[in-house]
XYZ file of C-alpha atoms in Angstrom:
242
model
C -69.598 -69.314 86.144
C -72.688 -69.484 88.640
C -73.420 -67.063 91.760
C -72.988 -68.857 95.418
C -76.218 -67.264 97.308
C -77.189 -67.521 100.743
C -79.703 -70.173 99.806
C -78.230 -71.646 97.343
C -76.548 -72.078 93.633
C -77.856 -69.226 91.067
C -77.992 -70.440 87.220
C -74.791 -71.611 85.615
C -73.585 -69.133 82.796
C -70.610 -70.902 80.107
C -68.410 -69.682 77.783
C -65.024 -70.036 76.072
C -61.860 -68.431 76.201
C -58.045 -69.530 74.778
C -54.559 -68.250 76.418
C -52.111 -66.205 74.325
C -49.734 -68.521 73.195
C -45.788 -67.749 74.697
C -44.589 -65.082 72.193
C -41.399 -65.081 70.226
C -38.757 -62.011 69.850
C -38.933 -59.997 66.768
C -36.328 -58.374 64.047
C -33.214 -60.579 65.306
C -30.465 -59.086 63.568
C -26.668 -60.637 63.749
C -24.161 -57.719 63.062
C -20.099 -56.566 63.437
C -18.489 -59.761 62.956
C -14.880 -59.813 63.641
C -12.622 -62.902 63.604
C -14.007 -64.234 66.988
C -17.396 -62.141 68.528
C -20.586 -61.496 66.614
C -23.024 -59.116 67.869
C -26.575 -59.944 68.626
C -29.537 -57.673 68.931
C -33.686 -58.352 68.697
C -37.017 -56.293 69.619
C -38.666 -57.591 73.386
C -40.599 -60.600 73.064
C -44.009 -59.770 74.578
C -45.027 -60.045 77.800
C -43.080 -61.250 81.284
C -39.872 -62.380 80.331
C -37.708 -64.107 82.874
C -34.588 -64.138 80.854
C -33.655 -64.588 77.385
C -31.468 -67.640 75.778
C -28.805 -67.450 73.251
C -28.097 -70.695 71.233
C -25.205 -70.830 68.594
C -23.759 -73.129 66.487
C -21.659 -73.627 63.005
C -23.723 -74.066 60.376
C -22.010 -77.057 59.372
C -22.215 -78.632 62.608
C -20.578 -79.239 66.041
C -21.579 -78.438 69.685
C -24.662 -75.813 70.761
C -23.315 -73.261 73.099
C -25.758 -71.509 75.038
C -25.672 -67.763 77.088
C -28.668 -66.013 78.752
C -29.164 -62.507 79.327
C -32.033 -60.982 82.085
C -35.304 -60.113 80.718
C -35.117 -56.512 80.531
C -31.937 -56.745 77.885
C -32.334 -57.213 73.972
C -28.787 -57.876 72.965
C -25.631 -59.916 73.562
C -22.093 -60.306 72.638
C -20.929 -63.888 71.303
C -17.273 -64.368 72.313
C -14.605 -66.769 71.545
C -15.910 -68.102 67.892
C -14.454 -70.174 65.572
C -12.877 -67.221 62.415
C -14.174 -67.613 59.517
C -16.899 -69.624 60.269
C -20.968 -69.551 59.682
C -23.191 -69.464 62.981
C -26.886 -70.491 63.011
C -28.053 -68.304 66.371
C -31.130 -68.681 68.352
C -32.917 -66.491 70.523
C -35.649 -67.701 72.540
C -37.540 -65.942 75.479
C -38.188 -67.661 78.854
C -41.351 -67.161 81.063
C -42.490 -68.618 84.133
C -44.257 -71.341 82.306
C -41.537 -72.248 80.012
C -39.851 -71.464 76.868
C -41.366 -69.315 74.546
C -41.084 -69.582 71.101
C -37.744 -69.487 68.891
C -36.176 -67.523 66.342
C -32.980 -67.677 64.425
C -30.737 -65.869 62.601
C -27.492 -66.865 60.106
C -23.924 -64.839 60.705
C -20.541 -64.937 59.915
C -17.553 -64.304 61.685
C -14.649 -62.819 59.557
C -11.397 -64.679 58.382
C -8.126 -64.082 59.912
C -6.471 -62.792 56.740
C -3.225 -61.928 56.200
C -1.386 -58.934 54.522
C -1.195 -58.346 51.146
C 1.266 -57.281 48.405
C 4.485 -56.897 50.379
C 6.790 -54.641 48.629
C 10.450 -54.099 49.837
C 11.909 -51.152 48.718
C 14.809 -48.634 48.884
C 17.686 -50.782 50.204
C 21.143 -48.969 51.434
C 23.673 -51.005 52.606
C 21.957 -51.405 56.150
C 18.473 -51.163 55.974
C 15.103 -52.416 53.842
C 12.109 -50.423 53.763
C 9.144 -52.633 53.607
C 5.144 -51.655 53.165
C 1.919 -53.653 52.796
C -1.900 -53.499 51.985
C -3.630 -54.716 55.438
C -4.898 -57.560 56.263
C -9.217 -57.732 56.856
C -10.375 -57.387 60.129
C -9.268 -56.150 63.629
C -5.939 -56.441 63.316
C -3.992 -55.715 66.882
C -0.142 -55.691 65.542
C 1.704 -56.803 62.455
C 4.881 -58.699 63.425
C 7.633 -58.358 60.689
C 10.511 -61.121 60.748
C 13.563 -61.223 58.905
C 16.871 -63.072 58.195
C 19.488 -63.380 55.462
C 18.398 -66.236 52.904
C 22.216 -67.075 53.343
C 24.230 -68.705 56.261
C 22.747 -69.501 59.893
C 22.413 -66.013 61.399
C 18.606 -66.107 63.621
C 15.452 -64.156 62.364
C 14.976 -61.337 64.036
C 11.282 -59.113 64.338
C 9.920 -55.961 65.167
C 6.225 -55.183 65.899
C 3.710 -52.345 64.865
C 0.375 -51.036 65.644
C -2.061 -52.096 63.409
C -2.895 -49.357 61.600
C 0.552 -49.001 60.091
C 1.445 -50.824 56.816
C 5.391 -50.225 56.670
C 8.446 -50.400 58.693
C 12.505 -49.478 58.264
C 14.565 -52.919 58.838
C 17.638 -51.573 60.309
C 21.192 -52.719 61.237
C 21.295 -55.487 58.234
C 24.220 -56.753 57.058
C 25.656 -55.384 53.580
C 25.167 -56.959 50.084
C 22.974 -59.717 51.772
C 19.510 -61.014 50.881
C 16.937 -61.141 52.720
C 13.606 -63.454 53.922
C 10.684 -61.286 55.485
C 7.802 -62.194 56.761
C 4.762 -60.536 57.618
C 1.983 -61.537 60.037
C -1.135 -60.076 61.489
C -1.838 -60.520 64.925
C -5.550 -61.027 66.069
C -6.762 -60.413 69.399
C -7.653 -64.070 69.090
C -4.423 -65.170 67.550
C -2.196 -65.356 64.681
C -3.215 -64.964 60.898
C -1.721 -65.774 57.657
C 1.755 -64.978 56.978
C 3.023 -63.172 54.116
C 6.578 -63.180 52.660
C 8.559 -61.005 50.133
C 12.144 -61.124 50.135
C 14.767 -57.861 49.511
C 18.332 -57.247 49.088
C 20.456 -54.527 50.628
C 23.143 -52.825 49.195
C 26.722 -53.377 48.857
C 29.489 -50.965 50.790
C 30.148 -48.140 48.429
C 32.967 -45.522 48.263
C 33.287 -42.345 48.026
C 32.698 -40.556 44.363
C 34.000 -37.126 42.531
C 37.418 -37.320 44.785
C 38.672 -33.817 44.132
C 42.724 -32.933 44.830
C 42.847 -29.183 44.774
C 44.690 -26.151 46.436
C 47.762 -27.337 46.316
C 50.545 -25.608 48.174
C 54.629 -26.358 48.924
C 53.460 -28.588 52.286
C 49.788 -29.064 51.694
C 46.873 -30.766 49.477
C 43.421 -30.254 49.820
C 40.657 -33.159 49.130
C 37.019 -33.202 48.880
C 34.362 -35.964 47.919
C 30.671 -37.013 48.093
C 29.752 -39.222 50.513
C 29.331 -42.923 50.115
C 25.672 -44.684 50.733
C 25.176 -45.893 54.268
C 25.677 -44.820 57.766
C 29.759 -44.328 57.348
C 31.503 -43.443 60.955
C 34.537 -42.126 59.500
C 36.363 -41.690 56.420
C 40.367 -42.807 56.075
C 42.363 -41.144 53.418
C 45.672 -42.774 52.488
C 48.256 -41.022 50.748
C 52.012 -41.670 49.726
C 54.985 -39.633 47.349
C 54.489 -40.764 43.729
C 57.170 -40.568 40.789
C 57.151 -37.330 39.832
């Protein structure tokens, strides 16, 4: 540096000074997995920071995606991943005279499982309880199918929330077994099915038939009920040899 006087140049003065190199973010943390998202957080790189980039990629290889977020923002959201799958993400901040320096950071996403121990249980002649241990993950809906192991009736399904691990088959068809099949739906797609098979019951009749009260013109009869939803009961009766 030298002073610019009226008259002329004063003496020169030197010295030596370096720039801060372009800074780098700090604590980058990759959190929540599910199947298809992992979460993305990090402390502000220091300094003016235009904007921040987001590189990801499996760890065993394939194509880098990239996202950005604005400067004043320390986390993102990675969407549509492969389940089940190791990520290598990179965070890097940008400034006005480039890209500063980068930092990475391994995660996971979680496997699209499937359910677990299917146990069918309590047959009558029309229905088939069955129940489950859930499958990992965020699981939107299980979808239950079923069909008899025998002839070419069609499978049929019914669907429940997530959070419930059983379900009453109804309407089935008597002394008939069974294929079922359950399946956990994603909000990314289909997992693993898992199949158990059942039985239901055959048509039963009524038991302890009781004849009783008898008058000159009149009998009186009583029973327990037989198994199933019965819609009426027909009693038959004729003279006999005396």
């Amino acid at each position: 540096a030298l002073p610019i006087y009226a008259d002329g140049e004063g003496g020169r003065m030197t010295g030596r000074g370096k720039t801060k190199p372009l800074s780098t973010v700090k604590n980058l943390r990759v959190y929540d997995p599910t199947t298809s998202t992992l979460n993305v957080r990090w402390d502000h790189a220091e300094g003016n920071v235009r904007q921040y980039k987001i590189l990801y990629v499996p760890a065993s290889g394939g194509v880098e995606e990239m996202t950005t977020v604005p400067g004043n923002t320390n986390y993102a959201v990675l969407r549509n991943l492969q389940s089940d799958t190791r990520y290598t993400v990179t965070v890097l901040p940008v400034y006005a005279e480039g890209d500063g320096g980068p930092m990475s950071e391994p995660g996971k996403t979680l496997e699209r499982g499937g359910a677990k121990n299917i146990n069918v249980y309590n047959p009558t002649p029309n229905t088939l309880n069955v129940r489950w241990e859930p499958a990992p993950g965020n699981v939107r809906q299980y979808k239950v199918s079923y069909a008899p192991l025998r002839g070419t009736r069609p499978s049929e399904s019914v669907l429940v929330p997530g959070n419930t691990h059983n379900v009453l088959l109804e309407r089935l068809t008597p002394d008939t077994p069974y294929a079922i099949n359950v399946m956990a739906l994603y909000p990314d797609g289909e997992g693993n099915p898992s199949n158990g098979q059942g039985t239901t019951l055959p048509r039963s009749g009524p038991r302890n038939m009781r004849v009783f009260g008898e008058t000159t013109n009149s009998l009186s009869v009583s029973w327990d009920h037989a198994d199933g939803p019965v819609q009426q009961y027909r009693i038959i009766y004729s003279p006999t040899d005396r």
